[in-house]
Short mmCIF file of C-alpha atoms and ligand atoms in Angstrom, two decimals:
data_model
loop_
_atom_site.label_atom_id
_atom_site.label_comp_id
_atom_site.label_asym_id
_atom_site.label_seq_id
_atom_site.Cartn_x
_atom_site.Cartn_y
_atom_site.Cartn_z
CA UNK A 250 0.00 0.00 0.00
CA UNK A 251 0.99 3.73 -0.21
CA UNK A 252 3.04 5.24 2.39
CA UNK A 253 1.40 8.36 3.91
CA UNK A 254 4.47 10.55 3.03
CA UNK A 255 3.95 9.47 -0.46
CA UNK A 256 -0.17 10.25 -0.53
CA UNK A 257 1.15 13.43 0.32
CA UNK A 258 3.90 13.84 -1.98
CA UNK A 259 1.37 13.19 -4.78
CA UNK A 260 -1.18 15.17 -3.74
CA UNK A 261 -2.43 18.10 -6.00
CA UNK A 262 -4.74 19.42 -3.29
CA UNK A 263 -5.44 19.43 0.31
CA UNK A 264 -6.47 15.87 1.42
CA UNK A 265 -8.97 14.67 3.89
CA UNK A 266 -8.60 11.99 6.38
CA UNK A 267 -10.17 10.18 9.28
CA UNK A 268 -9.20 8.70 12.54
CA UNK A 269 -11.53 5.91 13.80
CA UNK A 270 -11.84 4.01 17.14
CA UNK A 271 -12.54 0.06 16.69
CA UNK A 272 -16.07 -0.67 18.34
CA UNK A 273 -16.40 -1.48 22.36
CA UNK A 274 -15.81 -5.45 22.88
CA UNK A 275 -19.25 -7.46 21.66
CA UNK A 276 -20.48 -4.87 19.12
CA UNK A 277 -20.51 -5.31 15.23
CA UNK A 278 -17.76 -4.31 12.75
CA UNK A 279 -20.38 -3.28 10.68
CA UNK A 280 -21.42 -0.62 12.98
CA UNK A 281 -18.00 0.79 12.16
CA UNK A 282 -18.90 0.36 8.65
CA UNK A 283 -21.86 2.59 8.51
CA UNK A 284 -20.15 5.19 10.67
CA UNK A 285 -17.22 5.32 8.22
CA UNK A 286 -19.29 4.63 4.92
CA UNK A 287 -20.93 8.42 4.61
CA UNK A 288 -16.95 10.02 4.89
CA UNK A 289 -15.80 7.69 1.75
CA UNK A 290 -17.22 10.52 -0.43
CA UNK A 291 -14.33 12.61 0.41
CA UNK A 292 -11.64 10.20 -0.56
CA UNK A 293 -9.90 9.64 2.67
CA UNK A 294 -6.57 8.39 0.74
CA UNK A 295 -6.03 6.68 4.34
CA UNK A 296 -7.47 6.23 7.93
CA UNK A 297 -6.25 5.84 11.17
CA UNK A 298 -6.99 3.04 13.74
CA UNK A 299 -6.45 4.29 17.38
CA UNK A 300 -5.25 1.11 19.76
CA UNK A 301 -6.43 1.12 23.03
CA UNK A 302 -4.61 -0.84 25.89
CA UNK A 303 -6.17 -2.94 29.03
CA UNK A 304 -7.83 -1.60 32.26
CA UNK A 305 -7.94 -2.98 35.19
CA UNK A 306 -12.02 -3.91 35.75
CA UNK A 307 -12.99 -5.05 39.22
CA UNK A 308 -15.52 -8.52 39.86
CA UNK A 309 -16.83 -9.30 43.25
CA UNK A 310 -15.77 -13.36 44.14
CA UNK A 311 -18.20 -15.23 45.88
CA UNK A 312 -16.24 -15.11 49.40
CA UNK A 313 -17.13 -11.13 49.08
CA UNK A 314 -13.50 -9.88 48.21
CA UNK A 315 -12.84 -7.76 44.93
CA UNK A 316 -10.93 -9.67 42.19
CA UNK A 317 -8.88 -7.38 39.89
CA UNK A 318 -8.93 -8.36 36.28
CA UNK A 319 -6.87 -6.89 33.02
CA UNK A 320 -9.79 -6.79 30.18
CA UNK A 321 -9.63 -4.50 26.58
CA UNK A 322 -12.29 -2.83 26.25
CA UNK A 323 -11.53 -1.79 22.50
CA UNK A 324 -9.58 -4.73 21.06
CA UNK A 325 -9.16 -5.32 17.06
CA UNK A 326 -6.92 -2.36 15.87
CA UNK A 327 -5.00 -4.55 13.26
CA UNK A 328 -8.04 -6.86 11.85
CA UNK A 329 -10.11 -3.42 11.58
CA UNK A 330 -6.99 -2.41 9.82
CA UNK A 331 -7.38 -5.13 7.28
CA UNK A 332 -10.91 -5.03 7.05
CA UNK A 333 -11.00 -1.34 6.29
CA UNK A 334 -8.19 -1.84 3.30
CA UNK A 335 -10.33 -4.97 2.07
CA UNK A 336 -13.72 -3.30 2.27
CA UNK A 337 -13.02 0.33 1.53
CA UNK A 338 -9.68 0.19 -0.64
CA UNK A 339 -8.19 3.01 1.16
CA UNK A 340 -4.99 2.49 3.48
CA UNK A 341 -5.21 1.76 7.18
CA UNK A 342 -2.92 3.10 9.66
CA UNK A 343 -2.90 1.24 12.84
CA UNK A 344 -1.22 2.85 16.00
CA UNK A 345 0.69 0.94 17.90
CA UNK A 346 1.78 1.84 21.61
CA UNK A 347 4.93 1.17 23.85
CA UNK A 348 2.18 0.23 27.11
CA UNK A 349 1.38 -3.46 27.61
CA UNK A 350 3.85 -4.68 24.64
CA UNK A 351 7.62 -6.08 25.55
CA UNK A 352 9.93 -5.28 22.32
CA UNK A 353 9.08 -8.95 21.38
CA UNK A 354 5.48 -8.58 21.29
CA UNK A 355 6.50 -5.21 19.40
CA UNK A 356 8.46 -7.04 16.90
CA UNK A 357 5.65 -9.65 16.39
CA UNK A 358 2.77 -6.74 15.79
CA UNK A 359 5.02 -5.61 13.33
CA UNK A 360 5.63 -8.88 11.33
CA UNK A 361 1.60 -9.00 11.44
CA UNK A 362 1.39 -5.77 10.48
CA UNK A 363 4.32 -6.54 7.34
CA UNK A 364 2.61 -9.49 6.20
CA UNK A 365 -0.81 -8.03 6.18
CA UNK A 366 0.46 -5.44 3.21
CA UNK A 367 0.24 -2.56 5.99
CA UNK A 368 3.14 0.43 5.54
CA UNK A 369 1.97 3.27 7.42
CA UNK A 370 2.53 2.69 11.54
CA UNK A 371 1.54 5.72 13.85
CA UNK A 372 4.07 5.39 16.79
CA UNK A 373 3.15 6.31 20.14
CA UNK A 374 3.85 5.67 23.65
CA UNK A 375 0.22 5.50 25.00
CA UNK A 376 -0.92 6.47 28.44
CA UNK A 377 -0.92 5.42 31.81
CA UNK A 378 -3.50 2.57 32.01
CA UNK A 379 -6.54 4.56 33.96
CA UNK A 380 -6.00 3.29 36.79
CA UNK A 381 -2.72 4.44 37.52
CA UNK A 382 -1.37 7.18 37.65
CA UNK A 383 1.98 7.67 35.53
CA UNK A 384 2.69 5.73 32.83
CA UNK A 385 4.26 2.36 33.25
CA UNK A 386 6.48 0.52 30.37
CA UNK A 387 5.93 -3.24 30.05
CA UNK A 388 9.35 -5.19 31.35
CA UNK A 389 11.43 -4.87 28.26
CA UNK A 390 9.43 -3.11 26.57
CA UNK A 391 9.79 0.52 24.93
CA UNK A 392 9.90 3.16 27.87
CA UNK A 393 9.38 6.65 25.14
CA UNK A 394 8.01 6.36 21.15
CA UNK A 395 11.06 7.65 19.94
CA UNK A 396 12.42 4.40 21.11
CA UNK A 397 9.60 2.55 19.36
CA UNK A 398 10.45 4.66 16.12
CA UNK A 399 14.12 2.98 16.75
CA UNK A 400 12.59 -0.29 16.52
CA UNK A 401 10.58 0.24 13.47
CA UNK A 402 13.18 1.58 12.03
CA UNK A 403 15.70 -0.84 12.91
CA UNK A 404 13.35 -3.49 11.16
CA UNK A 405 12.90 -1.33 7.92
CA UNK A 406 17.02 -1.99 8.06
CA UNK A 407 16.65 -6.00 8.13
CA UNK A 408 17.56 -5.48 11.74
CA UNK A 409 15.44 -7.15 14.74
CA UNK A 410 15.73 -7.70 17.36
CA UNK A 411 18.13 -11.46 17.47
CA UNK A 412 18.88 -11.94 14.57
CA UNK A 413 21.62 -10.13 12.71
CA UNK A 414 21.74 -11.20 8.94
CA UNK A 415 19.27 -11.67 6.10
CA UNK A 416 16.63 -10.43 7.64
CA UNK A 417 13.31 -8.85 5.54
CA UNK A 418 13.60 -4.58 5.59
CA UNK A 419 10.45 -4.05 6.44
CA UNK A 420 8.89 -0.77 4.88
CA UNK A 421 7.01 1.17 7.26
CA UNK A 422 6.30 4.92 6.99
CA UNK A 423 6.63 5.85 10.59
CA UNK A 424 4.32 8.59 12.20
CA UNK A 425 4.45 9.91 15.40
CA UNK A 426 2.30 12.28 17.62
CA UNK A 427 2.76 16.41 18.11
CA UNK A 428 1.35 18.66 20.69
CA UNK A 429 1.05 22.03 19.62
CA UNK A 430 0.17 23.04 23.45
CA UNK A 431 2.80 20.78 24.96
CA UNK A 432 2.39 17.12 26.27
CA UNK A 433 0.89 17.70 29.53
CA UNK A 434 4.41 16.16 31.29
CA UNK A 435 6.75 17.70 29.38
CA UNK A 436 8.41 20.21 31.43
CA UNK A 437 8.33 22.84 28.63
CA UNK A 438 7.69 23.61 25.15
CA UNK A 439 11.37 23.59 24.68
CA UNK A 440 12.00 20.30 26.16
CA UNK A 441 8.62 18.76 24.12
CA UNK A 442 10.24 19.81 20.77
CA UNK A 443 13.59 18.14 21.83
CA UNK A 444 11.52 15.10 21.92
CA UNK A 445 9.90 15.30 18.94
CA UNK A 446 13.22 15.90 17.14
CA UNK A 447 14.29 12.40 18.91
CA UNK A 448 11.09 10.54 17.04
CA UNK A 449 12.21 12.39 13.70
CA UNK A 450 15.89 11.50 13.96
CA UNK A 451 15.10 8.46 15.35
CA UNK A 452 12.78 7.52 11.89
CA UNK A 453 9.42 9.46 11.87
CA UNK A 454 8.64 10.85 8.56
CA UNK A 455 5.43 12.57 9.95
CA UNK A 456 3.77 14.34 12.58
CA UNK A 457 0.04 14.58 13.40
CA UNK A 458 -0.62 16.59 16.20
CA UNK A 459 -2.92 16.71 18.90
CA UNK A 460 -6.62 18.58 18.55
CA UNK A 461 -6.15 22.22 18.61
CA UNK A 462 -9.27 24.88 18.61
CA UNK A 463 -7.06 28.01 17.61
CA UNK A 464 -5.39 27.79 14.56
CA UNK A 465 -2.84 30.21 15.56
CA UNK A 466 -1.15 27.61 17.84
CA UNK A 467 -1.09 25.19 15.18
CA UNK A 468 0.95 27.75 12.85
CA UNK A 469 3.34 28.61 15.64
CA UNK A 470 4.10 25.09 16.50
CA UNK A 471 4.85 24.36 12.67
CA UNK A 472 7.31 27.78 12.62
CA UNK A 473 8.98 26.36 15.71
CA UNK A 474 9.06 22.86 14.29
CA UNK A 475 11.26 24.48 11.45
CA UNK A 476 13.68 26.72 13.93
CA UNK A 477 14.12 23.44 15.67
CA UNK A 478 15.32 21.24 12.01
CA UNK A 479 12.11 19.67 12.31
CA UNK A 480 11.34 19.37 8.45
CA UNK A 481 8.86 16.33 7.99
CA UNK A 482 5.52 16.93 6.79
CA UNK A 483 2.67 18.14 9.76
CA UNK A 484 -0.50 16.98 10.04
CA UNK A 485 -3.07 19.10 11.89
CA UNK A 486 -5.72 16.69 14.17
CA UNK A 487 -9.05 18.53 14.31
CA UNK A 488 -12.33 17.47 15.94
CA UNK A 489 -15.56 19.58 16.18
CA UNK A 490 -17.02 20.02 19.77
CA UNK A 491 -20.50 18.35 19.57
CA UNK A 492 -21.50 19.04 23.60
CA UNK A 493 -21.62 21.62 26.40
CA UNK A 494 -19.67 18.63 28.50
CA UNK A 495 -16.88 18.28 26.06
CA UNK A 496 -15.60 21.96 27.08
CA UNK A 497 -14.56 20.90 30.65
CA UNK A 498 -14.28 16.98 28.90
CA UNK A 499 -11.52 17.66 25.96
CA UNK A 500 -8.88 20.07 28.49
CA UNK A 501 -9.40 17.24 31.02
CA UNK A 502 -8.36 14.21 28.72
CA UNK A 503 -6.08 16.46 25.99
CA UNK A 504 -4.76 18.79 28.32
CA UNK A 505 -5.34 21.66 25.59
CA UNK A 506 -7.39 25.21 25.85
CA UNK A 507 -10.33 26.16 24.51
CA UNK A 508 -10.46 30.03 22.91
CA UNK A 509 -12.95 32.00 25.25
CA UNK A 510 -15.12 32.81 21.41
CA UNK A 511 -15.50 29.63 21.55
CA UNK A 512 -16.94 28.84 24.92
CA UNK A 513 -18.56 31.64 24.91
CA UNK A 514 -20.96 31.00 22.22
CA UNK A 515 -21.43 27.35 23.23
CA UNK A 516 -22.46 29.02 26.79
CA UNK A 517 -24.87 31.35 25.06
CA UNK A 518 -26.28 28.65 22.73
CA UNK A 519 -30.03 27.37 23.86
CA UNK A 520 -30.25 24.14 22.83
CA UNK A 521 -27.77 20.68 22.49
CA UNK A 522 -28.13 21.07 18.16
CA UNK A 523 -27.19 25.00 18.50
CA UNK A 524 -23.92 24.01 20.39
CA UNK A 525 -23.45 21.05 18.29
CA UNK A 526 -23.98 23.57 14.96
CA UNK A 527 -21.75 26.23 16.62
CA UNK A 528 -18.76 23.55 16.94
CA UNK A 529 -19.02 22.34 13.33
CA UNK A 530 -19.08 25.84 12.05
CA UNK A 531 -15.84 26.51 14.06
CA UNK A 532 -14.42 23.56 13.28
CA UNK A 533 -15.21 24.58 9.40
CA UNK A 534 -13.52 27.95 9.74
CA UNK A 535 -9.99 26.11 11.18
CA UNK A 536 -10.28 23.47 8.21
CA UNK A 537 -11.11 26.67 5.47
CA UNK A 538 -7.89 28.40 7.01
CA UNK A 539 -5.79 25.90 7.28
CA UNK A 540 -6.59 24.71 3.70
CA UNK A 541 -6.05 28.66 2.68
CA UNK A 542 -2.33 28.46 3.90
CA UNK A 543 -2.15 24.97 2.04
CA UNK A 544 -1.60 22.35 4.71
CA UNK A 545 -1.41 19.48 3.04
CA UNK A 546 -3.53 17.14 5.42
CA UNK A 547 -6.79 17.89 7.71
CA UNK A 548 -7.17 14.63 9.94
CA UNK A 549 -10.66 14.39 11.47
CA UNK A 550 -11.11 12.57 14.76
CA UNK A 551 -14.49 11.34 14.33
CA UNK A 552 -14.88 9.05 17.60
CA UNK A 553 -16.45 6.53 14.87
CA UNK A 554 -19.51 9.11 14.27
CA UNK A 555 -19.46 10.55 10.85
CA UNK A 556 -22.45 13.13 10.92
CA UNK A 557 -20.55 16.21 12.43
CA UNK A 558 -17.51 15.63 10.75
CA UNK A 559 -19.31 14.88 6.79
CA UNK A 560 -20.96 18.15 7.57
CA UNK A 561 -17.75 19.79 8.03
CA UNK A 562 -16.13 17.95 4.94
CA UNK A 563 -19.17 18.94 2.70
CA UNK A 564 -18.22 22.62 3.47
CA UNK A 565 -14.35 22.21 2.98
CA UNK A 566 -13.24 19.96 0.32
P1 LIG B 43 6.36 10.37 23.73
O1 LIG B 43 6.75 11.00 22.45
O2 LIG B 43 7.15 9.20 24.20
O3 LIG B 43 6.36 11.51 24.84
C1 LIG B 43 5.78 11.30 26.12
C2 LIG B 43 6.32 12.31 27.11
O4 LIG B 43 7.66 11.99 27.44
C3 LIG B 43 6.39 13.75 26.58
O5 LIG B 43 6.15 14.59 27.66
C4 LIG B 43 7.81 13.89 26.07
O6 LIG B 43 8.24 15.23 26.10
C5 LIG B 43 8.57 13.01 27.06
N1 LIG B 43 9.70 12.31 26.49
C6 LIG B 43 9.78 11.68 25.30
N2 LIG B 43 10.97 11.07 25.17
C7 LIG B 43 11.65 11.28 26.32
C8 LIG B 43 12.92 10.89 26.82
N3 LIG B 43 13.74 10.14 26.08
N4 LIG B 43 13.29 11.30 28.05
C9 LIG B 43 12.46 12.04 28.82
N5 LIG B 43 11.24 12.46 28.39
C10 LIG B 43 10.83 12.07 27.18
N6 LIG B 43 -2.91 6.86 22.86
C11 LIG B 43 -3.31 5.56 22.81
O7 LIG B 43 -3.25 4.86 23.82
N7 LIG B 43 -3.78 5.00 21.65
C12 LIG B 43 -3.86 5.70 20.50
O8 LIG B 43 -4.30 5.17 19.47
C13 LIG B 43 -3.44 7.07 20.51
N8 LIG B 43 -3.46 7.82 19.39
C14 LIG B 43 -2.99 9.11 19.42
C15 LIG B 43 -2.93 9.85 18.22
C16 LIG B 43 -2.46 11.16 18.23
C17 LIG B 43 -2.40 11.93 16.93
C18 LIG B 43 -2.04 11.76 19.44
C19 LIG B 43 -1.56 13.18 19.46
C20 LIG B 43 -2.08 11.04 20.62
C21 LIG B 43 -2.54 9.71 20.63
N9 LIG B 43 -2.56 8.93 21.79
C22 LIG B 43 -2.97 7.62 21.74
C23 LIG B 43 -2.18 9.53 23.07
C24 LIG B 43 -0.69 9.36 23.39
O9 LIG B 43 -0.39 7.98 23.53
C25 LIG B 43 -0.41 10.11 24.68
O10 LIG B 43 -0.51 11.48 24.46
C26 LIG B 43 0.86 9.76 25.42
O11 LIG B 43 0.80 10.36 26.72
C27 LIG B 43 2.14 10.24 24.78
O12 LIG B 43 2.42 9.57 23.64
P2 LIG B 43 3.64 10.06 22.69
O13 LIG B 43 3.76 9.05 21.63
O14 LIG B 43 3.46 11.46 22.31
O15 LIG B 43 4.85 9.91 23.73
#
């Protein structure tokens, strides 16, 4: 399949693409299907997969005391992966995390990944299982993505992880994530970027960045990206608020602001579809500007729910 650098190498215009979560444990794929089915219109040249490690659930035994249990709640990233490619002949990009995997495991996704005909990988660290508080690595597993980057990339060389000689090059198009408002435990914006360099000298050939509500911060994170010899393609991640909850919901999980416009006229609105049409029009203004100074991506997380963001797409591209 294409590599995502090379979709946008290609492209004549700005493209359009989707991020999707695989259904809860016990529902349908095709429930995915029909969520994803009204976006094809817009040629989504690929889509990403979001992986989503264990938590810790709680059942009561029958002497009375609590029995803790490891259980995914969200399991199927790679066979959604194929499915989509099969079904929808666009490319998949699963993400794959450093939590829960040793370097093993890692290598084994990968081969899964190889064999299945999948190039693009986004490479992240994941976070903390919910339970706890910091983030854990697995025993001999990958502690930061850049060193997950360093495996992919060692295995695009014909070098795993025993073996030294005649080994397949894989040929993965690594991505990696970017916070235009600074991971939440990164000391600083400086210190953040120094990171980031790591995953790009390390093997990333793209960035997509976190959600972002003010374009502005966005622009001055790509400026900075350059000052720092950052000089892979960036992806902007938008989503449209939909609820009054998500504007105390999205700092909480994303650790990212919300412009006061913004809340503002969600506070004023007087019903759920005002607030839910005053987030899709902003959400249309970013993607028309953004578009205007020619980025060459606009990734849409959709949560799996395609009305807002088709709205949005129907006005932009
Ligand atoms: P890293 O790049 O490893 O950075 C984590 C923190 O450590 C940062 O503060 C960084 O500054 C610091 N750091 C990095 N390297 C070092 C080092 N060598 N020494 C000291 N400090 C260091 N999570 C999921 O579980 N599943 C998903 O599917 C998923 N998809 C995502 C998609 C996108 C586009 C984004 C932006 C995030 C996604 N996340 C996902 C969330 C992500 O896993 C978390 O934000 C996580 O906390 C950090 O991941 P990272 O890859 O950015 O980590």
């Amino acid at each position: 399949m294409t590599k995502i650098t090379d979709h946008i190498a290609a492209a004549k215009k700005t493209l359009f693409s989707i991020e999707i979560l695989p259904p809860l444990k016990g529902e349908d794929i095709n429930s995915l299907f029909k969520a994803i089915e009204p976006l094809m219109e817009f040629k989504p040249p690929f889509i990403d997969v979001t992986y989503h490690r264990e938590e810790y659930i709680y059942k009561k035994k029958d002497n009375g005391l609590l029995e803790k249990t490891a259980t995914f709640k969200r399991p199927g990233t790679v066979a959604i992966c194929a499915a989509i490619m099969n079904k929808f002949k666009v490319d998949a990009v699963p993400h794959l995390i450093c939590g829960g995997f040793d370097k093993e495991e890692t290598e084994n996704a990968l081969i899964d990944l190889d064999f299945l005909g999948i190039d693009n990988v986004l490479a992240l660290r994941g976070d903390a299982i919910k339970s706890e508080g910091a983030f854990i690595p697995s025993k001999g597993g990958n502690a930061y993505a850049s060193e997950l980057v360093e495996q992919i990339s060692n295995m695009n060389k014909g070098k795993y992880l025993h073996e030294e000689t005649n080994m397949k090059k894989t040929n993965f198009c690594i991505g990696v994530a970017g916070y235009p408002e600074k991971h939440f435990e990164a000391p600083s914006l400086k210190t953040d970027f120094k990171q980031l360099k790591r995953k790009v000298e390390a093997g990333a050939e793209y960035i997509v960045t976190q959600m972002f509500f003010d374009n502005d911060k966005f622009f001055e994170f790509v400026q900075q990206c350059k000052q720092e010899g950052i000089n892979v393609p960036i992806i902007p991640g938008l989503k449209p608020l939909t609820t009054h909850k998500q504007l105390t919901i999205l700092p909480s999980i994303f650790h990212i602001d919300l412009p006061d416009a913004l809340i503002e006229a969600v506070e004023a609105a007087k019903s759920a579809e005002a607030i839910k049409q005053i987030g899709i029009e902003w959400c249309i203004q970013q993607s028309k500007e953004l578009k205007d100074r020619g980025v060459e991506v606009l990734h849409y997380y959709t949560m799996s729910k395609s009305d807002a963001v088709k709205k949005i797409a129907e006005a932009v591209f």
